[in-house]
Coordinates of C-alpha atoms and ligand atoms in Angstrom, one line a residue:
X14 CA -6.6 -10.2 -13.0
X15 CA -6.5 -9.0 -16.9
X16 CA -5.9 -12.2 -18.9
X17 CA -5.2 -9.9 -21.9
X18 CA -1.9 -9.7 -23.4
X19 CA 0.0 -7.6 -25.7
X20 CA -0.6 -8.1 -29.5
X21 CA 2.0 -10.4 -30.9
X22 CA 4.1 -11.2 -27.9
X23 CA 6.4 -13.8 -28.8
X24 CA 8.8 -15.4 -26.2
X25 CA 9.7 -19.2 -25.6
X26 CA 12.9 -19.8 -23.3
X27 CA 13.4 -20.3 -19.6
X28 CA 15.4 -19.3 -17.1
X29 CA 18.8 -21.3 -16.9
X30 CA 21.2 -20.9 -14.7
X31 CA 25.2 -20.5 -14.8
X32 CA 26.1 -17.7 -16.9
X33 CA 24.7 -19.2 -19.8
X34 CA 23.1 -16.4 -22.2
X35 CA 19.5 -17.2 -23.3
X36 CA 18.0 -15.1 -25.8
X37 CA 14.0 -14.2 -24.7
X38 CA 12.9 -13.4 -28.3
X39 CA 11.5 -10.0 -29.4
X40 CA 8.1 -8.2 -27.3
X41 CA 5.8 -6.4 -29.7
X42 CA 3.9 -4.4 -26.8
X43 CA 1.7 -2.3 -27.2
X44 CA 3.6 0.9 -25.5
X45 CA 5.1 2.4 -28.7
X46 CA 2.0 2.2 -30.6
X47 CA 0.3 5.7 -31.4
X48 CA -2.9 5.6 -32.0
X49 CA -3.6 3.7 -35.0
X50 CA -0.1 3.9 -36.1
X51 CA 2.8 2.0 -36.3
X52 CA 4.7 0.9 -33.1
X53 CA 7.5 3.9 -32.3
X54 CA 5.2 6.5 -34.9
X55 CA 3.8 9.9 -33.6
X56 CA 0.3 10.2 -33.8
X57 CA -1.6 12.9 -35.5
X58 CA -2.8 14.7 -32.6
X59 CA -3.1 18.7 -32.5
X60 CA -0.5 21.3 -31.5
X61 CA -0.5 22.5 -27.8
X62 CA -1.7 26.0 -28.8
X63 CA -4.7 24.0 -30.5
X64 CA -6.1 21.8 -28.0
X65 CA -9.5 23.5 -25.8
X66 CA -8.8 24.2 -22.5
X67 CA -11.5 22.9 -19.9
X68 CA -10.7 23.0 -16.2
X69 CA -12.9 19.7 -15.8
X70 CA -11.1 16.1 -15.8
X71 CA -11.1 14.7 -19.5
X72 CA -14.1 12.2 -19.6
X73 CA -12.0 8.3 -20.3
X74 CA -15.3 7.6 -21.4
X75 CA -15.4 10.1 -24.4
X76 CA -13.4 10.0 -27.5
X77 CA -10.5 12.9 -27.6
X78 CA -11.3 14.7 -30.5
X79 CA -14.3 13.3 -31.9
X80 CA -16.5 13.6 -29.0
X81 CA -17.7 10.1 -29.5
X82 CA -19.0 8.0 -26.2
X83 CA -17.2 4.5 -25.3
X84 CA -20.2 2.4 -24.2
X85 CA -18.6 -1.1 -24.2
X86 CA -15.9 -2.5 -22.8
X87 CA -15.0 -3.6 -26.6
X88 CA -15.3 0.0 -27.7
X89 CA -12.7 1.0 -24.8
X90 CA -10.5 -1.6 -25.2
X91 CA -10.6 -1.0 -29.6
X92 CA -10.9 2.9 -29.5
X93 CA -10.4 4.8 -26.8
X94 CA -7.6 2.5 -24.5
X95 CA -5.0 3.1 -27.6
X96 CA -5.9 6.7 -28.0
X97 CA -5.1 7.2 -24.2
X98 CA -2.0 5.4 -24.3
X99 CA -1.0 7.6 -27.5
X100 CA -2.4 10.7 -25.5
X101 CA -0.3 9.7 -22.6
X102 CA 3.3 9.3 -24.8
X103 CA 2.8 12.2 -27.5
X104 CA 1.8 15.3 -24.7
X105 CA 3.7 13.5 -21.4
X106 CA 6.2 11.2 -21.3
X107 CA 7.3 10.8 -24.7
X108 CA 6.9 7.6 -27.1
X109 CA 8.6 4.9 -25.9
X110 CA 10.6 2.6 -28.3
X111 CA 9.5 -0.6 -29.4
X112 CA 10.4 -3.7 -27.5
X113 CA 13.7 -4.8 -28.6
X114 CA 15.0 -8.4 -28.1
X115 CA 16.9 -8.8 -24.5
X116 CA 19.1 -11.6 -23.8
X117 CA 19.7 -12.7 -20.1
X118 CA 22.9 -13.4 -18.5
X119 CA 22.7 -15.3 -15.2
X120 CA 26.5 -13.9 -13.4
X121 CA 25.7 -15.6 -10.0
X122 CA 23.8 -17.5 -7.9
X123 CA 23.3 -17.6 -4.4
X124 CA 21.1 -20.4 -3.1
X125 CA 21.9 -19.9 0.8
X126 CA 20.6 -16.3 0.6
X127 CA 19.0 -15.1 4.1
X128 CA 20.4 -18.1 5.7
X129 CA 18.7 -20.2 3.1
X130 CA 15.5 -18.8 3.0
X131 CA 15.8 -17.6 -0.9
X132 CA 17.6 -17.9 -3.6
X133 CA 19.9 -14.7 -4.6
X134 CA 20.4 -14.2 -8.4
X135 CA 22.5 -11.4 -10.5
X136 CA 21.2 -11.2 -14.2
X137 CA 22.7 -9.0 -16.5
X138 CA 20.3 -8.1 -19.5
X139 CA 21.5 -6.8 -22.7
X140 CA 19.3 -5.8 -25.3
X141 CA 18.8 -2.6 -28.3
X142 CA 21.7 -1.3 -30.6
X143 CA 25.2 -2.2 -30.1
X144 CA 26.6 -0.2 -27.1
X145 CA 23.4 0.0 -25.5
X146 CA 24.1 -0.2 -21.4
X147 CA 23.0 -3.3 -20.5
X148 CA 20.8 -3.4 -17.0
X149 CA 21.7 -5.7 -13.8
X150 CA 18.7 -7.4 -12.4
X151 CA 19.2 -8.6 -9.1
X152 CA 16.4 -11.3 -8.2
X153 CA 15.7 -12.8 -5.1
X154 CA 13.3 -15.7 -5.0
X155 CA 11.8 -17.4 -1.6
X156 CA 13.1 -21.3 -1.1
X157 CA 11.3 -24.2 -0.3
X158 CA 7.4 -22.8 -1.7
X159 CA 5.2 -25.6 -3.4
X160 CA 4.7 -22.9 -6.0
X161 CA 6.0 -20.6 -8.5
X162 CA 6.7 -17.3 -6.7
X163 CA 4.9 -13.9 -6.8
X164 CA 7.4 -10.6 -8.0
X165 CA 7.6 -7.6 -7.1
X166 CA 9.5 -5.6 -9.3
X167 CA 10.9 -2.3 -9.0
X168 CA 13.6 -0.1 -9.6
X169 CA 15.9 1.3 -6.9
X170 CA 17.9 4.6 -6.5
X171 CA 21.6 4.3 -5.4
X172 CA 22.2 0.8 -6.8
X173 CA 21.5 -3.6 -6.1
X174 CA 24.2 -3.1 -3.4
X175 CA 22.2 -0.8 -1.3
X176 CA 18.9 -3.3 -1.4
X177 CA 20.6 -5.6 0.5
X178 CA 23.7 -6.3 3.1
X179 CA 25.7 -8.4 1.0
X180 CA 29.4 -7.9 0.0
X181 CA 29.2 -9.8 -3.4
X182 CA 26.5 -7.7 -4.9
X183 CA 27.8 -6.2 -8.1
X184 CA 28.4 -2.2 -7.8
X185 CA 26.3 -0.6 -10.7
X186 CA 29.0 0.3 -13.2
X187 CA 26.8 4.0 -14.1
X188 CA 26.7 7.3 -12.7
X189 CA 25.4 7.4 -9.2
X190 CA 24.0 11.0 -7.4
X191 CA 26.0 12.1 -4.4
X192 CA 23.3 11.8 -2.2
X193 CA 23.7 7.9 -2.4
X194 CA 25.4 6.8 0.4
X195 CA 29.3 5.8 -0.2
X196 CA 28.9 7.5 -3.5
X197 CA 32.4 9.0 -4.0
X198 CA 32.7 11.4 -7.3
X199 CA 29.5 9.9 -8.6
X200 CA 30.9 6.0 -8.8
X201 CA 29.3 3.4 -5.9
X202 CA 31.7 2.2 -3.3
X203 CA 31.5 -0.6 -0.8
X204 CA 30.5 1.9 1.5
X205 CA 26.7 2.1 0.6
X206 CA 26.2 -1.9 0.7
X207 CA 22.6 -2.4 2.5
X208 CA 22.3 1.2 2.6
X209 CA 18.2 1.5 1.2
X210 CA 17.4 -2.1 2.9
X211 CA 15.3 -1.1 5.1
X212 CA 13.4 0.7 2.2
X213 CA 13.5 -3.1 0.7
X214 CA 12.7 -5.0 3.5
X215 CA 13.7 -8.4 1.8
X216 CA 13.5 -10.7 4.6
X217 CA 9.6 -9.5 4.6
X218 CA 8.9 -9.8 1.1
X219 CA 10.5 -13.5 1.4
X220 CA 8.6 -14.7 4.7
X221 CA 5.6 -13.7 3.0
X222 CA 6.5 -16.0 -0.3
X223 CA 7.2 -13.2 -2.8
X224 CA 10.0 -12.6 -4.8
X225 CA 11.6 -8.9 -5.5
X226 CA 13.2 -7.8 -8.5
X227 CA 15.2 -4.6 -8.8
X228 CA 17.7 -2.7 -10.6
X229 CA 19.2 0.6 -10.6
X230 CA 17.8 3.3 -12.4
X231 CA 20.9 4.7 -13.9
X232 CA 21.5 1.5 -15.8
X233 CA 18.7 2.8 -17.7
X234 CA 19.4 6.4 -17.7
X235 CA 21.3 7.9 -14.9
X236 CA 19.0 10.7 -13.4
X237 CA 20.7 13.9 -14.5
X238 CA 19.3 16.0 -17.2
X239 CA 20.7 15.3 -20.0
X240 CA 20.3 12.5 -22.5
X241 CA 24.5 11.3 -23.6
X242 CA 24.3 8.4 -21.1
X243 CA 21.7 5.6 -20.2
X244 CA 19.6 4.1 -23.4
X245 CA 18.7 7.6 -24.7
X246 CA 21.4 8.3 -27.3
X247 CA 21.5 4.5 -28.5
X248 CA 17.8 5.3 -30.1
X249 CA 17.9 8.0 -31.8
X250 CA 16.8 8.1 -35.0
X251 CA 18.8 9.0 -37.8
X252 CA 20.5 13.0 -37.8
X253 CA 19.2 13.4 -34.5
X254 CA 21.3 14.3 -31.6
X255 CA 19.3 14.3 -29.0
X256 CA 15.7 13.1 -28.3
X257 CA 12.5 15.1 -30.6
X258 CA 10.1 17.0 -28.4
X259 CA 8.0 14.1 -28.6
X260 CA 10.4 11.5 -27.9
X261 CA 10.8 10.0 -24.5
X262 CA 12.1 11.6 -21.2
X263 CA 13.7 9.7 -18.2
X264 CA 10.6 8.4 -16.5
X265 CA 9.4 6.5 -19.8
X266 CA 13.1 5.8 -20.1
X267 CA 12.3 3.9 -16.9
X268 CA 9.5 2.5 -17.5
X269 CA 10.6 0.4 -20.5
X270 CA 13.4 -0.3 -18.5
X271 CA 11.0 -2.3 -16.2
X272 CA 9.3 -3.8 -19.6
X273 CA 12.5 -5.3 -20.3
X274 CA 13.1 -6.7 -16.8
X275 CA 9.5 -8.1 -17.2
X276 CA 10.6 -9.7 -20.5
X277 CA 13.0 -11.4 -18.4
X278 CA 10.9 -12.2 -15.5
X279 CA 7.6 -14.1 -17.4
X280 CA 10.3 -16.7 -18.7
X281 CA 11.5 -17.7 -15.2
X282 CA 9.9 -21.1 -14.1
X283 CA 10.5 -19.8 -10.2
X284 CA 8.6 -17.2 -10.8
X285 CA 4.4 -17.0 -11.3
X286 CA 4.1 -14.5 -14.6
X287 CA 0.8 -13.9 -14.1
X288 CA 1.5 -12.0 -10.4
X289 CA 4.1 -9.6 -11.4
X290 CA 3.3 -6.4 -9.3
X291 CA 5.2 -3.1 -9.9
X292 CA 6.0 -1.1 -6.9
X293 CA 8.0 2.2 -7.0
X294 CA 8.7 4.8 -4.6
X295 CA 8.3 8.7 -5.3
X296 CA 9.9 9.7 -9.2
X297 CA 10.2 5.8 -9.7
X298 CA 6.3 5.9 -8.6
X299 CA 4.9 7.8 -11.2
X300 CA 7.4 5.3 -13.2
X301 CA 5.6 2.4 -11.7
X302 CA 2.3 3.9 -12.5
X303 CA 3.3 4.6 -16.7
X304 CA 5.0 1.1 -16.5
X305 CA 2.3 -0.6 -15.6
X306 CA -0.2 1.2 -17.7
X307 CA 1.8 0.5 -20.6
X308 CA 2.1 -3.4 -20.1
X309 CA -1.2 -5.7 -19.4
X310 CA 1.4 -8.3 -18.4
X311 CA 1.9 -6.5 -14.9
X312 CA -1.2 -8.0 -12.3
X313 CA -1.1 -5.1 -10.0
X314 CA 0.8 -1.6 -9.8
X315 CA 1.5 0.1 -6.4
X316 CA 3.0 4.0 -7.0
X317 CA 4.2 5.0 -3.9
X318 CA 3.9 8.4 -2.9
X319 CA 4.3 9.3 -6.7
X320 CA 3.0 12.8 -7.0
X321 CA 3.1 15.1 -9.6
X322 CA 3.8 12.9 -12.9
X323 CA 2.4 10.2 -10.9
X324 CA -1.0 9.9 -9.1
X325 CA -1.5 13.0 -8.6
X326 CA -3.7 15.3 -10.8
X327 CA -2.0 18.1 -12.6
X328 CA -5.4 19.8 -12.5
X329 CA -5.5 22.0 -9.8
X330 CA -2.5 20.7 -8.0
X331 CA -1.1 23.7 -5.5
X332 CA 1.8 21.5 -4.3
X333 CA 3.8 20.9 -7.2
X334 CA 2.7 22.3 -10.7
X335 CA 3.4 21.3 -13.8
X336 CA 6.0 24.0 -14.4
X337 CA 7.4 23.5 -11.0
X338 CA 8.2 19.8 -11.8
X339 CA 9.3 20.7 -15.5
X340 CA 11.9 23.2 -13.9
X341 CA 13.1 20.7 -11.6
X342 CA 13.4 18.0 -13.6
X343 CA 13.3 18.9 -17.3
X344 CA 14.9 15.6 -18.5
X345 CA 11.5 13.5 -16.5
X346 CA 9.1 14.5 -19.6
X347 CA 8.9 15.3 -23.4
X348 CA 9.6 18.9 -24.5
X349 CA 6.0 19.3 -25.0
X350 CA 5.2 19.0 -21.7
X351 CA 6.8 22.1 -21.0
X352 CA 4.0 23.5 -22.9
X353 CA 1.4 22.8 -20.6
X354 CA 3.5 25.0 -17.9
X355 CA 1.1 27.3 -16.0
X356 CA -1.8 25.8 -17.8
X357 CA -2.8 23.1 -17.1
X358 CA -6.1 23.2 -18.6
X359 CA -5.1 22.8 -22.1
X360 CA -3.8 18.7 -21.0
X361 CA -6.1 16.4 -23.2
X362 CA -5.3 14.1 -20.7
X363 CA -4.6 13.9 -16.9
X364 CA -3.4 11.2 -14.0
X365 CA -6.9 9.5 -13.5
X366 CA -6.5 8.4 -17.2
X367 CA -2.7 6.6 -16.2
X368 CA -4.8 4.6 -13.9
X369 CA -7.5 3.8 -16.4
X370 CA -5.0 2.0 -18.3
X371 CA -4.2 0.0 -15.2
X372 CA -8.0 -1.0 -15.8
X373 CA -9.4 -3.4 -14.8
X374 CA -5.8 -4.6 -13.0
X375 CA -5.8 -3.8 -9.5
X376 CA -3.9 -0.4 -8.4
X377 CA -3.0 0.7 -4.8
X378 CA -1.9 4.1 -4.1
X379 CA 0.0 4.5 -0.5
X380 CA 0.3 8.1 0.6
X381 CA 1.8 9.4 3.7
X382 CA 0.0 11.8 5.7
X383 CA 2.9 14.0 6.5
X384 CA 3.8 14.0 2.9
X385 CA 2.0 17.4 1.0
X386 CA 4.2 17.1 -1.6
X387 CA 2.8 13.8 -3.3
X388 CA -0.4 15.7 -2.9
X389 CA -2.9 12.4 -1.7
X390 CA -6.2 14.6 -2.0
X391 CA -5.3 14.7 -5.8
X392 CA -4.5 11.2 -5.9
X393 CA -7.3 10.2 -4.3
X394 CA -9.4 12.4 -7.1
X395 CA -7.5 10.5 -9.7
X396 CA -8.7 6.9 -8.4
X397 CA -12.4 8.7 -8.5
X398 CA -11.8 9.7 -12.1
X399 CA -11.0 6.3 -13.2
X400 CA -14.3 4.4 -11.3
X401 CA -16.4 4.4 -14.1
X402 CA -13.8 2.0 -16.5
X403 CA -13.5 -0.2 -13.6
X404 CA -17.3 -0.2 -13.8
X405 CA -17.4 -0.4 -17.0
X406 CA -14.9 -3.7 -17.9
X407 CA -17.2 -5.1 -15.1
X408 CA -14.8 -4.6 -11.8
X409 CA -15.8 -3.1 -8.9
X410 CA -13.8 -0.1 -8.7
X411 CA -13.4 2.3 -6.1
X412 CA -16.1 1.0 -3.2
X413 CA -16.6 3.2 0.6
X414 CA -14.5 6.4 1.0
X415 CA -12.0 5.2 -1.0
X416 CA -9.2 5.2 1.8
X417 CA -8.2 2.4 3.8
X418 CA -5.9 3.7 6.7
X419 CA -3.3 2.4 9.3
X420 CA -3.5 -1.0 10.0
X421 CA -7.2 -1.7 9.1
X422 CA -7.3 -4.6 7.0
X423 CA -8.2 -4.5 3.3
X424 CA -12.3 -6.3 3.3
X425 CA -14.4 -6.6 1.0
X426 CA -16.5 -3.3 2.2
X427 CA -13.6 -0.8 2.3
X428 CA -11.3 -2.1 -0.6
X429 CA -12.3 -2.5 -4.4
X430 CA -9.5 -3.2 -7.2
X431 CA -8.1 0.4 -6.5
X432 CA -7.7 2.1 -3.3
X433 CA -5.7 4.7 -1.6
X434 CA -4.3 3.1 1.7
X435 CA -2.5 6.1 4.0
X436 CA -1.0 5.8 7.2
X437 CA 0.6 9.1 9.4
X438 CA 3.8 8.9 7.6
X439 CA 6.5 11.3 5.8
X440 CA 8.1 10.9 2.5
X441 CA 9.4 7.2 3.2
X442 CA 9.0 3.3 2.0
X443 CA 9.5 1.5 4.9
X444 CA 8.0 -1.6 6.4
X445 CA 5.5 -0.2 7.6
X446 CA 4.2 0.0 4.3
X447 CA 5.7 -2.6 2.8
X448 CA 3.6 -5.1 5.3
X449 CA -0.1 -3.5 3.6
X450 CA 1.5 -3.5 -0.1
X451 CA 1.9 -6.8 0.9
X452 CA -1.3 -7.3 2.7
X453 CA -3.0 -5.8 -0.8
X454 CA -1.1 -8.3 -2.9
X455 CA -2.6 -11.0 -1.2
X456 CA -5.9 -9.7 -1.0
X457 CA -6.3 -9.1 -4.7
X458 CA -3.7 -11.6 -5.6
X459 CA -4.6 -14.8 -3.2
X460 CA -1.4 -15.2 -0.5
X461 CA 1.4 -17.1 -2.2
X462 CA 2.2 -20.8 -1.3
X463 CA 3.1 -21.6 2.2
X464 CA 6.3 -23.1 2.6
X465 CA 6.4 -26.8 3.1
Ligands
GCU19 C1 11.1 15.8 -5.8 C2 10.1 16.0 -6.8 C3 9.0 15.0 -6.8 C4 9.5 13.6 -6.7 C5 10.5 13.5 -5.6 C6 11.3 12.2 -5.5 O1 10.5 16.1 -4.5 O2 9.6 17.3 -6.7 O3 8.1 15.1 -7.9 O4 8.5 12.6 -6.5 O5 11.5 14.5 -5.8 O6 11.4 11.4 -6.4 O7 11.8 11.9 -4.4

C-alpha cells in the first residue's frame, strides 16, 4: 500500500458522536494542481487542433511534450505523475477545485443496526461557499472487531434509503431520476427504502469486517445535464455563469465529492484510514477510477463495469465512442472533450494512464461477460498499458493472463496489484461480485479483524 500522502494535508479532529459539528481542517490535495501550477490553475498545454495524433497508447513512461523518458520512480513521481494528473483534468474531466474545509455533522446513530452486528451512522457534511449543498454520508461500521475497520466507500444512484431496508434513513433532499424506484416527480418517497440493497449487500460487507460508506450522487450534482444544481454553480469563478470548457464536468464533480467524504472518513477512530477502498458501479465507476487516481489516500480502487470514461480505452473502442458518450451525457466531461469526438487519436492521454495514477495502489477491474458495453477487452488493454509503472515503483503488476474468472481464488500466480476478475454476468453489482471485491480486499489488504 502507497504510504505517500498528499502535499500539505492538514487534519486533526476525530469523529464524535451526537450531532456535534467538528470542523476537519482544510485538504491541500494534489487533484487541482496543473502541472507545475497553482492548485485550481489551467496548465499550459496545447489546443486540441495542435496536439499529434498517433493511434498507439501514449507511453506513461515518456514525457508529453518534451519527449523526455521517466527512468526512476523519483522522475515519475516529480515529472511525469503531475503532468498526467493535469493531462487527465485539462482534456477529460475538467480541473477539479481545491479541497475546501468540510465540517461533519453526526444526525443519528444507530448502534443495534443488523440486529447489532454494526453500527448505523447519518453524517451530514458541509463544506465550500455559502449555499453549497451539503452531502449525507451514511456509514455503517461492523460491531464488536478488535480493530479499526476497513471502508468501502462509494457513491450510490437513487439515494442512502435505497442501500438499506431501514425506515429512519434520511430521504436525499436533491433531485432524483425517475427511474429510481418510488421516485415521484423527481423527489425520493418511502417507497424506494432498500430498493438497490441487494446492489449493497450490507450484511456481507459487515460479516466480512468492513465498513461501507455511501452517499447519493445528486447531493453532489444531480445527474442531469446541466450545471444550476449540485456544487457546480457554488464555484464558479467570478463573471462566469456556467463552468469554462476546461472546468469540471459531473464525474469529477463526483469524484471530489468522494475526496470530501474521505476527508471525513481518515478522522474516524472506527475506521482504519489507511484501507479506504473505492468501489463504484458503471458512470460512478469511471468516478471511482478518477477519484482514486486523484487521491493517494484511497488503498485500493475497484471500477465496476466502468466503461467508456472509465476502464475502458477510448482508442479503438467500437462499443461506445467518445462522441457517442459525449452525446449522451454531455454534462459527464469538460467541453473539450467534445473535441476529441470521432478522433480519438489526437487524446494525449488515454484510460491505462487513469490507472497509472492508481500506481503502485492495488486496482481491480470486475467486468461482466454479458456486458459489451463496458467493453472488458479494452479494459483489460488498459491494465496492460499501465504494467510497466507498477514495474517500475517496484510492484508486481499485471502477472498470468491478466484475468481471474468465476470463483477462482485470487493466488499469488494469477493476481498481481491489478487484475481484471470477470464472471458470466450482465450489467449488475450484485453479490456475486461483491463476495471477490471482497475476496481482493483481503488479498491485497490482509482480512480485517475477526470478531471477538
Ligand atoms: C450508459 C452509458 C455508460 C454508463 C452507463 C451507466 O450505458 O453509456 O457509459 O456506464 O450508462 O452508468 O449505467
Amino acid at each position: 500500500m502507497s504510504e505517500r500522502w498528499p502535499h500539505g494535508l492538514v487534519y486533526a479532529v476525530v469523529c464524535r458522536w451526537g450531532g456535534v459539528v467538528v470542523a476537519l481542517g482544510a485538504m491541500c490535495g494534489v487533484a487541482g494542481a496543473a502541472a507545475g501550477g497553482e492548485p485550481g490553475s489551467v496548465a499550459d498545454f496545447p489546443p486540441v487542433e495542435a496536439l499529434p495524433a498517433s493511434s498507439e497508447l501514449p507511453d506513461p513512461l515518456v514525457m508529453f511534450g518534451t519527449g523526455e523518458a521517466v527512468r526512476t520512480a523519483e522522475a515519475w513521481y516529480r515529472k511525469r505523475r503531475p503532468q498526467i494528473v493535469a493531462l487527465v483534468q485539462h482534456y477529460m474531466y475538467g480541473y477539479l477545485p481545491e479541497a475546501p474545509a468540510v465540517s461533519a455533522e453526526v444526525r443519528r446513530v444507530d448502534a443495534a443496526f443488523l440486529s447489532g452486528r454494526a453500527t448505523l451512522r447519518e453524517v451530514t457534511l458541509s463544506f465550500g461557499p455559502p449555499g453549497t449543498p451539503p452531502v449525507d454520508l451514511l456509514v455503517i461500521v461492523p460491531n464488536g472487531r478488535q480493530a479499526a475497520a476497513p471502508v468501502f466507500l462509494g457513491i450510490n444512484f437513487c439515494g442512502n434509503h435505497t442501500v438499506v431496508d431501514d425506515p429512519h434513513v434520511a430521504l436525499p433532499r436533491s433531485w432524483v431520476p425517475e427511474r429510481c424506484r418510488g421516485a415521484v416527480e423527481n423527489r425520493a418517497t418511502d417507497e424506494g427504502r432498500g430498493a438497490q440493497a441487494e446492489a449493497w449487500c450490507v450484511d456481507e460487507l459487515i460479516a466480512r469486517g468492513y465498513a461501507l460508506a455511501t452517499f447519493y450522487c445528486g447531493d453532489i450534482d444531480p445527474d442531469r445535464p446541466d450545471f444550476t444544481d449540485g456544487v457546480h454553480p457554488h464555484f464558479l469563478r467570478p463573471g462566469q455563469t456556467e463552468p469554462g470548457p476546461h472546468d469540471w464536468g459531473t464525474i469529477a464533480a463526483w469524484a471530489w465529492g468522494l475526496h470530501r467524504a474521505v476527508d471525513y472518513l481518515i478522522t474516524c477512530d472506527d475506521l482504519d484510514r489507511r484501507r479506504i477502498c473505492v468501489v463504484g458501479h458503471s458512470r460512478l465507476g469511471k468516478t471511482a477510477l478518477l477519484a482514486g487516481a486523484l487521491d493517494e489516500r484511497i488503498a485500493l480502487v475497484v471500477p465496476h463495469q466502468s466503461g467508456t470514461g472509465g476502464m475502458a480505452l477510448s482508442r479503438g473502442n467500437q462499443q461506445e465512442t467518445v462522441a457517442r458518450i459525449n452525446t449522451s451525457f454531455p454534462h459527464w466531461f469538460n467541453d473539450v472533450f467534445c473535441q476529441f469526438n470521432g478522433c480519438e487519436e489526437l487524446l494525449p492521454i488515454d484510460q491505462h494512464l487513469l490507472v497509472c495514477l492508481v500506481a503502485p495502489r492495488p486496482l481491480l477491474d470486475t467486468e461482466g461477460d454479458q456486458d459489451l458495453w463496458a467493453n472488458y477487452e479494452q479494459a483489460l488493454a488498459a491494465l496492460r498499458g499501465a504494467d510497466a509503472v507498477y514495474k517500475l515503483l517496484g510492484r508486481r503488476g499485471l502477472v498470468a493472463s491478466g484475468v481471474v474468472r468465476d470463483d477462482e481464488p485470487f493466488t499469488a500466480e494469477n493476481c498481481g496489484d491489478i487484475v481484471q476478475y470477470r464472471r458470466d454476468a450482465p450489467h449488475v453489482l450484485n453479490r456475486d461480485y461483491w463476495r471477490r471485491i471482497l475476496d481482493f480486499a483481503d488479498f491485497q489488504l490482509g482480512a480485517p479483524a475477526s470478531a471477538p
